[in-house]
mmCIF file of C-alpha atoms in Angstrom:
data_model
loop_
_atom_site.group_PDB
_atom_site.id
_atom_site.type_symbol
_atom_site.label_atom_id
_atom_site.label_comp_id
_atom_site.label_asym_id
_atom_site.label_seq_id
_atom_site.Cartn_x
_atom_site.Cartn_y
_atom_site.Cartn_z
ATOM 1 C CA UNK A 1 8.519 11.274 32.323
ATOM 2 C CA UNK A 2 9.247 8.219 34.568
ATOM 3 C CA UNK A 3 6.531 7.065 36.941
ATOM 4 C CA UNK A 4 8.412 8.966 39.754
ATOM 5 C CA UNK A 5 9.945 12.385 39.199
ATOM 6 C CA UNK A 6 13.287 12.137 40.818
ATOM 7 C CA UNK A 7 15.004 15.475 40.646
ATOM 8 C CA UNK A 8 18.379 15.612 39.181
ATOM 9 C CA UNK A 9 19.343 19.135 40.417
ATOM 10 C CA UNK A 10 18.387 21.335 43.498
ATOM 11 C CA UNK A 11 15.290 23.283 42.957
ATOM 12 C CA UNK A 12 14.847 26.752 41.462
ATOM 13 C CA UNK A 13 11.967 29.107 42.238
ATOM 14 C CA UNK A 14 10.031 31.425 39.742
ATOM 15 C CA UNK A 15 8.403 34.325 41.809
ATOM 16 C CA UNK A 16 5.580 36.133 39.779
ATOM 17 C CA UNK A 17 5.951 39.877 40.710
ATOM 18 C CA UNK A 18 4.700 41.753 37.627
ATOM 19 C CA UNK A 19 1.435 42.724 38.691
ATOM 20 C CA UNK A 20 0.308 46.362 39.253
ATOM 21 C CA UNK A 21 -1.785 45.949 42.251
ATOM 22 C CA UNK A 22 -4.592 48.458 41.274
ATOM 23 C CA UNK A 23 -6.549 47.832 44.156
ATOM 24 C CA UNK A 24 -3.652 48.790 46.737
ATOM 25 C CA UNK A 25 -4.490 52.428 45.862
ATOM 26 C CA UNK A 26 -0.836 53.146 45.498
ATOM 27 C CA UNK A 27 1.842 53.737 42.887
ATOM 28 C CA UNK A 28 4.221 51.590 44.639
ATOM 29 C CA UNK A 29 4.416 48.085 42.844
ATOM 30 C CA UNK A 30 2.389 45.561 44.974
ATOM 31 C CA UNK A 31 5.220 43.527 46.114
ATOM 32 C CA UNK A 32 7.166 46.291 47.316
ATOM 33 C CA UNK A 33 4.530 47.289 49.866
ATOM 34 C CA UNK A 34 6.154 46.883 53.228
ATOM 35 C CA UNK A 35 5.297 43.896 55.892
ATOM 36 C CA UNK A 36 7.163 43.929 58.922
ATOM 37 C CA UNK A 37 9.696 46.457 57.501
ATOM 38 C CA UNK A 38 10.644 44.393 54.447
ATOM 39 C CA UNK A 39 8.967 44.356 50.755
ATOM 40 C CA UNK A 40 6.299 41.272 50.440
ATOM 41 C CA UNK A 41 8.527 39.782 48.141
ATOM 42 C CA UNK A 42 11.475 39.478 50.406
ATOM 43 C CA UNK A 43 9.522 37.264 52.709
ATOM 44 C CA UNK A 44 8.446 34.998 49.738
ATOM 45 C CA UNK A 45 12.057 34.737 48.490
ATOM 46 C CA UNK A 46 13.351 33.987 51.907
ATOM 47 C CA UNK A 47 11.040 31.283 52.552
ATOM 48 C CA UNK A 48 12.072 29.751 49.096
ATOM 49 C CA UNK A 49 15.878 30.089 49.972
ATOM 50 C CA UNK A 50 15.213 28.441 53.358
ATOM 51 C CA UNK A 51 13.573 25.552 51.751
ATOM 52 C CA UNK A 52 16.898 24.771 49.694
ATOM 53 C CA UNK A 53 16.109 26.846 46.480
ATOM 54 C CA UNK A 54 19.330 27.214 44.632
ATOM 55 C CA UNK A 55 18.352 29.694 42.117
ATOM 56 C CA UNK A 56 15.558 32.353 42.150
ATOM 57 C CA UNK A 57 14.095 33.890 39.204
ATOM 58 C CA UNK A 58 11.738 36.887 39.537
ATOM 59 C CA UNK A 59 9.001 37.679 36.640
ATOM 60 C CA UNK A 60 8.793 41.676 36.836
ATOM 61 C CA UNK A 61 6.276 44.066 34.775
ATOM 62 C CA UNK A 62 4.813 47.014 36.390
ATOM 63 C CA UNK A 63 7.505 48.987 37.900
ATOM 64 C CA UNK A 64 10.103 46.366 36.812
ATOM 65 C CA UNK A 65 13.124 48.843 37.459
ATOM 66 C CA UNK A 66 11.910 49.793 40.888
ATOM 67 C CA UNK A 67 11.246 46.029 41.929
ATOM 68 C CA UNK A 68 14.616 45.017 40.819
ATOM 69 C CA UNK A 69 16.328 48.035 42.556
ATOM 70 C CA UNK A 70 14.492 47.069 45.642
ATOM 71 C CA UNK A 71 15.493 42.985 45.795
ATOM 72 C CA UNK A 72 18.838 42.806 44.134
ATOM 73 C CA UNK A 73 20.543 44.195 47.257
ATOM 74 C CA UNK A 74 18.743 41.653 49.567
ATOM 75 C CA UNK A 75 19.489 38.837 47.132
ATOM 76 C CA UNK A 76 22.452 39.388 44.869
ATOM 77 C CA UNK A 77 21.810 35.951 42.707
ATOM 78 C CA UNK A 78 18.524 37.133 41.513
ATOM 79 C CA UNK A 79 17.538 36.723 37.879
ATOM 80 C CA UNK A 80 15.017 38.990 36.657
ATOM 81 C CA UNK A 81 12.701 38.397 33.609
ATOM 82 C CA UNK A 82 10.330 40.852 32.042
ATOM 83 C CA UNK A 83 6.621 40.125 31.236
ATOM 84 C CA UNK A 84 5.965 43.233 29.159
ATOM 85 C CA UNK A 85 2.308 42.326 28.895
ATOM 86 C CA UNK A 86 0.357 40.846 31.950
ATOM 87 C CA UNK A 87 -1.643 37.892 29.929
ATOM 88 C CA UNK A 88 -1.756 35.709 32.804
ATOM 89 C CA UNK A 89 -0.145 33.387 35.126
ATOM 90 C CA UNK A 90 0.932 30.911 32.357
ATOM 91 C CA UNK A 91 2.264 33.615 30.248
ATOM 92 C CA UNK A 92 4.286 34.707 33.417
ATOM 93 C CA UNK A 93 5.937 31.514 33.581
ATOM 94 C CA UNK A 94 6.571 31.276 29.828
ATOM 95 C CA UNK A 95 8.686 34.407 30.205
ATOM 96 C CA UNK A 96 10.584 32.512 32.601
ATOM 97 C CA UNK A 97 11.402 29.603 30.617
ATOM 98 C CA UNK A 98 14.800 31.230 29.096
ATOM 99 C CA UNK A 99 15.888 32.041 32.635
ATOM 100 C CA UNK A 100 15.239 28.344 33.643
ATOM 101 C CA UNK A 101 17.314 27.201 30.778
ATOM 102 C CA UNK A 102 18.307 23.443 30.702
ATOM 103 C CA UNK A 103 17.665 23.226 34.521
ATOM 104 C CA UNK A 104 16.601 19.477 35.051
ATOM 105 C CA UNK A 105 15.260 19.577 38.602
ATOM 106 C CA UNK A 106 11.986 20.954 40.218
ATOM 107 C CA UNK A 107 10.885 24.493 39.834
ATOM 108 C CA UNK A 108 8.824 26.077 42.623
ATOM 109 C CA UNK A 109 6.359 28.706 41.191
ATOM 110 C CA UNK A 110 5.118 31.361 44.082
ATOM 111 C CA UNK A 111 3.401 34.593 44.019
ATOM 112 C CA UNK A 112 5.309 37.601 45.371
ATOM 113 C CA UNK A 113 2.192 38.662 47.176
ATOM 114 C CA UNK A 114 1.697 35.684 49.239
ATOM 115 C CA UNK A 115 4.307 36.160 51.808
ATOM 116 C CA UNK A 116 3.495 33.703 54.664
ATOM 117 C CA UNK A 117 4.494 30.501 52.947
ATOM 118 C CA UNK A 118 6.654 28.564 55.604
ATOM 119 C CA UNK A 119 9.962 26.820 54.528
ATOM 120 C CA UNK A 120 8.588 23.561 55.635
ATOM 121 C CA UNK A 121 5.375 23.858 53.380
ATOM 122 C CA UNK A 122 7.750 24.492 50.326
ATOM 123 C CA UNK A 123 9.808 21.662 51.375
ATOM 124 C CA UNK A 124 6.519 19.413 51.574
ATOM 125 C CA UNK A 125 5.437 20.476 47.954
ATOM 126 C CA UNK A 126 8.931 19.741 46.610
ATOM 127 C CA UNK A 127 8.500 16.170 48.156
ATOM 128 C CA UNK A 128 4.927 15.807 46.562
ATOM 129 C CA UNK A 129 6.216 16.862 43.347
ATOM 130 C CA UNK A 130 9.215 14.415 43.433
ATOM 131 C CA UNK A 131 6.697 11.450 44.237
ATOM 132 C CA UNK A 132 4.356 12.659 41.530
ATOM 133 C CA UNK A 133 3.833 10.854 38.092
ATOM 134 C CA UNK A 134 3.599 13.802 36.156
ATOM 135 C CA UNK A 135 6.054 15.750 38.061
ATOM 136 C CA UNK A 136 3.677 18.468 39.255
ATOM 137 C CA UNK A 137 2.183 19.244 42.511
ATOM 138 C CA UNK A 138 0.164 22.205 44.122
ATOM 139 C CA UNK A 139 -1.315 23.604 47.241
ATOM 140 C CA UNK A 140 -4.828 23.526 47.846
ATOM 141 C CA UNK A 141 -6.848 25.011 50.617
ATOM 142 C CA UNK A 142 -10.308 25.693 52.133
ATOM 143 C CA UNK A 143 -10.998 29.295 52.540
ATOM 144 C CA UNK A 144 -13.994 30.638 54.673
ATOM 145 C CA UNK A 145 -15.243 32.207 51.468
ATOM 146 C CA UNK A 146 -14.052 30.333 48.316
ATOM 147 C CA UNK A 147 -15.627 33.372 46.115
ATOM 148 C CA UNK A 148 -12.805 34.276 43.369
ATOM 149 C CA UNK A 149 -10.616 31.120 43.722
ATOM 150 C CA UNK A 150 -10.018 28.423 40.953
ATOM 151 C CA UNK A 151 -11.784 25.295 42.409
ATOM 152 C CA UNK A 152 -10.153 21.840 42.503
ATOM 153 C CA UNK A 153 -12.054 19.343 40.633
ATOM 154 C CA UNK A 154 -11.500 15.868 41.233
ATOM 155 C CA UNK A 155 -12.694 12.339 39.866
ATOM 156 C CA UNK A 156 -14.413 9.703 41.721
ATOM 157 C CA UNK A 157 -11.038 8.261 42.970
ATOM 158 C CA UNK A 158 -10.317 11.390 44.547
ATOM 159 C CA UNK A 159 -7.433 12.298 42.069
ATOM 160 C CA UNK A 160 -7.118 15.940 40.810
ATOM 161 C CA UNK A 161 -8.596 16.285 37.392
ATOM 162 C CA UNK A 162 -8.484 20.083 36.700
ATOM 163 C CA UNK A 163 -8.549 23.490 38.133
ATOM 164 C CA UNK A 164 -11.610 25.500 37.206
ATOM 165 C CA UNK A 165 -11.277 29.346 37.351
ATOM 166 C CA UNK A 166 -14.467 30.849 38.884
ATOM 167 C CA UNK A 167 -15.433 32.771 35.908
ATOM 168 C CA UNK A 168 -15.430 29.685 33.965
ATOM 169 C CA UNK A 169 -17.198 27.726 36.669
ATOM 170 C CA UNK A 170 -20.835 26.296 36.640
ATOM 171 C CA UNK A 171 -22.880 26.319 39.912
ATOM 172 C CA UNK A 172 -22.095 22.800 40.826
ATOM 173 C CA UNK A 173 -18.132 23.772 40.483
ATOM 174 C CA UNK A 174 -18.507 27.014 42.447
ATOM 175 C CA UNK A 175 -19.949 24.961 45.196
ATOM 176 C CA UNK A 176 -16.658 23.142 45.693
ATOM 177 C CA UNK A 177 -14.899 24.241 48.738
ATOM 178 C CA UNK A 178 -11.277 23.153 47.757
ATOM 179 C CA UNK A 179 -9.499 25.790 45.966
ATOM 180 C CA UNK A 180 -6.208 26.429 44.456
ATOM 181 C CA UNK A 181 -3.633 28.279 46.489
ATOM 182 C CA UNK A 182 -1.648 29.291 43.264
ATOM 183 C CA UNK A 183 1.487 27.677 44.691
ATOM 184 C CA UNK A 184 3.239 24.920 42.495
ATOM 185 C CA UNK A 185 5.944 22.803 42.047
ATOM 186 C CA UNK A 186 7.000 21.452 38.621
ATOM 187 C CA UNK A 187 9.666 19.557 37.116
ATOM 188 C CA UNK A 188 11.512 21.903 34.378
ATOM 189 C CA UNK A 189 11.081 19.147 31.881
ATOM 190 C CA UNK A 190 7.125 19.415 32.016
ATOM 191 C CA UNK A 191 7.213 23.107 32.002
ATOM 192 C CA UNK A 192 9.427 23.230 28.659
ATOM 193 C CA UNK A 193 7.041 20.582 27.127
ATOM 194 C CA UNK A 194 3.519 21.810 28.137
ATOM 195 C CA UNK A 195 3.761 25.542 28.562
ATOM 196 C CA UNK A 196 4.067 26.740 25.179
ATOM 197 C CA UNK A 197 0.895 24.658 24.071
ATOM 198 C CA UNK A 198 -1.281 26.863 26.629
ATOM 199 C CA UNK A 199 -3.978 28.745 25.076
ATOM 200 C CA UNK A 200 -6.333 31.785 25.846
ATOM 201 C CA UNK A 201 -9.867 30.189 25.391
ATOM 202 C CA UNK A 202 -11.284 31.275 28.567
ATOM 203 C CA UNK A 203 -13.400 33.982 30.012
ATOM 204 C CA UNK A 204 -10.282 36.467 30.731
ATOM 205 C CA UNK A 205 -8.426 35.816 27.604
ATOM 206 C CA UNK A 206 -5.361 34.844 29.439
ATOM 207 C CA UNK A 207 -2.866 31.837 29.619
ATOM 208 C CA UNK A 208 -3.839 30.163 32.779
ATOM 209 C CA UNK A 209 -0.931 28.293 34.588
ATOM 210 C CA UNK A 210 -3.771 26.203 35.980
ATOM 211 C CA UNK A 211 -4.395 24.512 32.438
ATOM 212 C CA UNK A 212 -1.165 22.651 33.108
ATOM 213 C CA UNK A 213 -3.090 20.630 35.732
ATOM 214 C CA UNK A 214 -5.602 19.210 33.209
ATOM 215 C CA UNK A 215 -2.702 18.486 30.590
ATOM 216 C CA UNK A 216 -0.653 16.657 33.039
ATOM 217 C CA UNK A 217 -3.611 15.073 35.285
ATOM 218 C CA UNK A 218 -3.731 11.495 33.251
ATOM 219 C CA UNK A 219 0.069 10.927 34.521
ATOM 220 C CA UNK A 220 -0.584 11.808 38.314
ATOM 221 C CA UNK A 221 -0.632 15.231 39.914
ATOM 222 C CA UNK A 222 -0.263 15.412 43.767
ATOM 223 C CA UNK A 223 -1.691 18.053 45.902
ATOM 224 C CA UNK A 224 -0.648 19.397 49.417
ATOM 225 C CA UNK A 225 -3.495 20.898 51.650
ATOM 226 C CA UNK A 226 -2.357 23.938 53.550
ATOM 227 C CA UNK A 227 -3.905 26.321 56.130
ATOM 228 C CA UNK A 228 -5.836 29.224 54.659
ATOM 229 C CA UNK A 229 -3.665 31.867 56.561
ATOM 230 C CA UNK A 230 -0.745 30.592 55.137
ATOM 231 C CA UNK A 231 -1.669 31.117 51.420
ATOM 232 C CA UNK A 232 -3.517 34.560 52.291
ATOM 233 C CA UNK A 233 -2.636 37.040 49.412
ATOM 234 C CA UNK A 234 -2.427 40.649 49.476
ATOM 235 C CA UNK A 235 -4.707 42.653 47.174
ATOM 236 C CA UNK A 236 -5.664 45.681 49.162
ATOM 237 C CA UNK A 237 -4.371 47.604 52.102
ATOM 238 C CA UNK A 238 -6.899 45.788 54.315
ATOM 239 C CA UNK A 239 -5.579 42.554 53.151
ATOM 240 C CA UNK A 240 -2.107 43.868 54.009
ATOM 241 C CA UNK A 241 -2.893 44.754 57.459
ATOM 242 C CA UNK A 242 -4.409 41.350 58.188
ATOM 243 C CA UNK A 243 -1.312 39.574 56.913
ATOM 244 C CA UNK A 244 0.804 41.690 58.979
ATOM 245 C CA UNK A 245 -1.431 40.645 62.102
ATOM 246 C CA UNK A 246 -1.231 37.238 61.190
ATOM 247 C CA UNK A 247 2.689 37.463 60.790
ATOM 248 C CA UNK A 248 2.992 39.387 64.294
ATOM 249 C CA UNK A 249 0.772 36.499 65.724
ATOM 250 C CA UNK A 250 3.286 33.802 64.436
ATOM 251 C CA UNK A 251 6.571 35.649 65.628
ATOM 252 C CA UNK A 252 5.192 37.059 68.612
#
């Protein structure tokens, strides 16, 4: 990987949309819950397209056929890949590798339940990735309550060293306020070379996409701090209502 990753192709986006969303207390796949009259995932896909993304890949699992049927009429060029077992975010992107194919540009990795990301933020993340030595950038934020989020661990020079999930963190790491937003941009080459080697030696027994950061940190990983409201996720009906209020305030 060169000192500065220079994309050779327009970006792709991989949108993670396989989760069941048990806490939504509904049989409807979580990414199809409506926000301002459209499924959550549609808002994510529109932001990606507005940021200049040329190809959209959606990783589906729970309610795969329902999700595909709802999204395909909105974006006819979507590619869908199945994550038959939900074994973590790293596993989800591993499932998407065949759809990424020999793409030689950047890949945005987004969550289908984080609908308020602005296109300008995604464009900023693409720029951060292009200027990183590793071909990897991620969004960070400081929530009012960091409980449950992966913490951003930096070295003495302020460079990101790793992301530690809360279940795997000691007390000192849990005291860190800067958290992982779960929004990434990575060179396709980096994903192809490093994702297959990620393991499951953690408290949840899952393949963490966050482990990619530790693997690439020595080559230079960039971060982009974003407002907490912009990366608000939806896991409960109450959070869906709160995100709806944020969107109404933004557009009203």
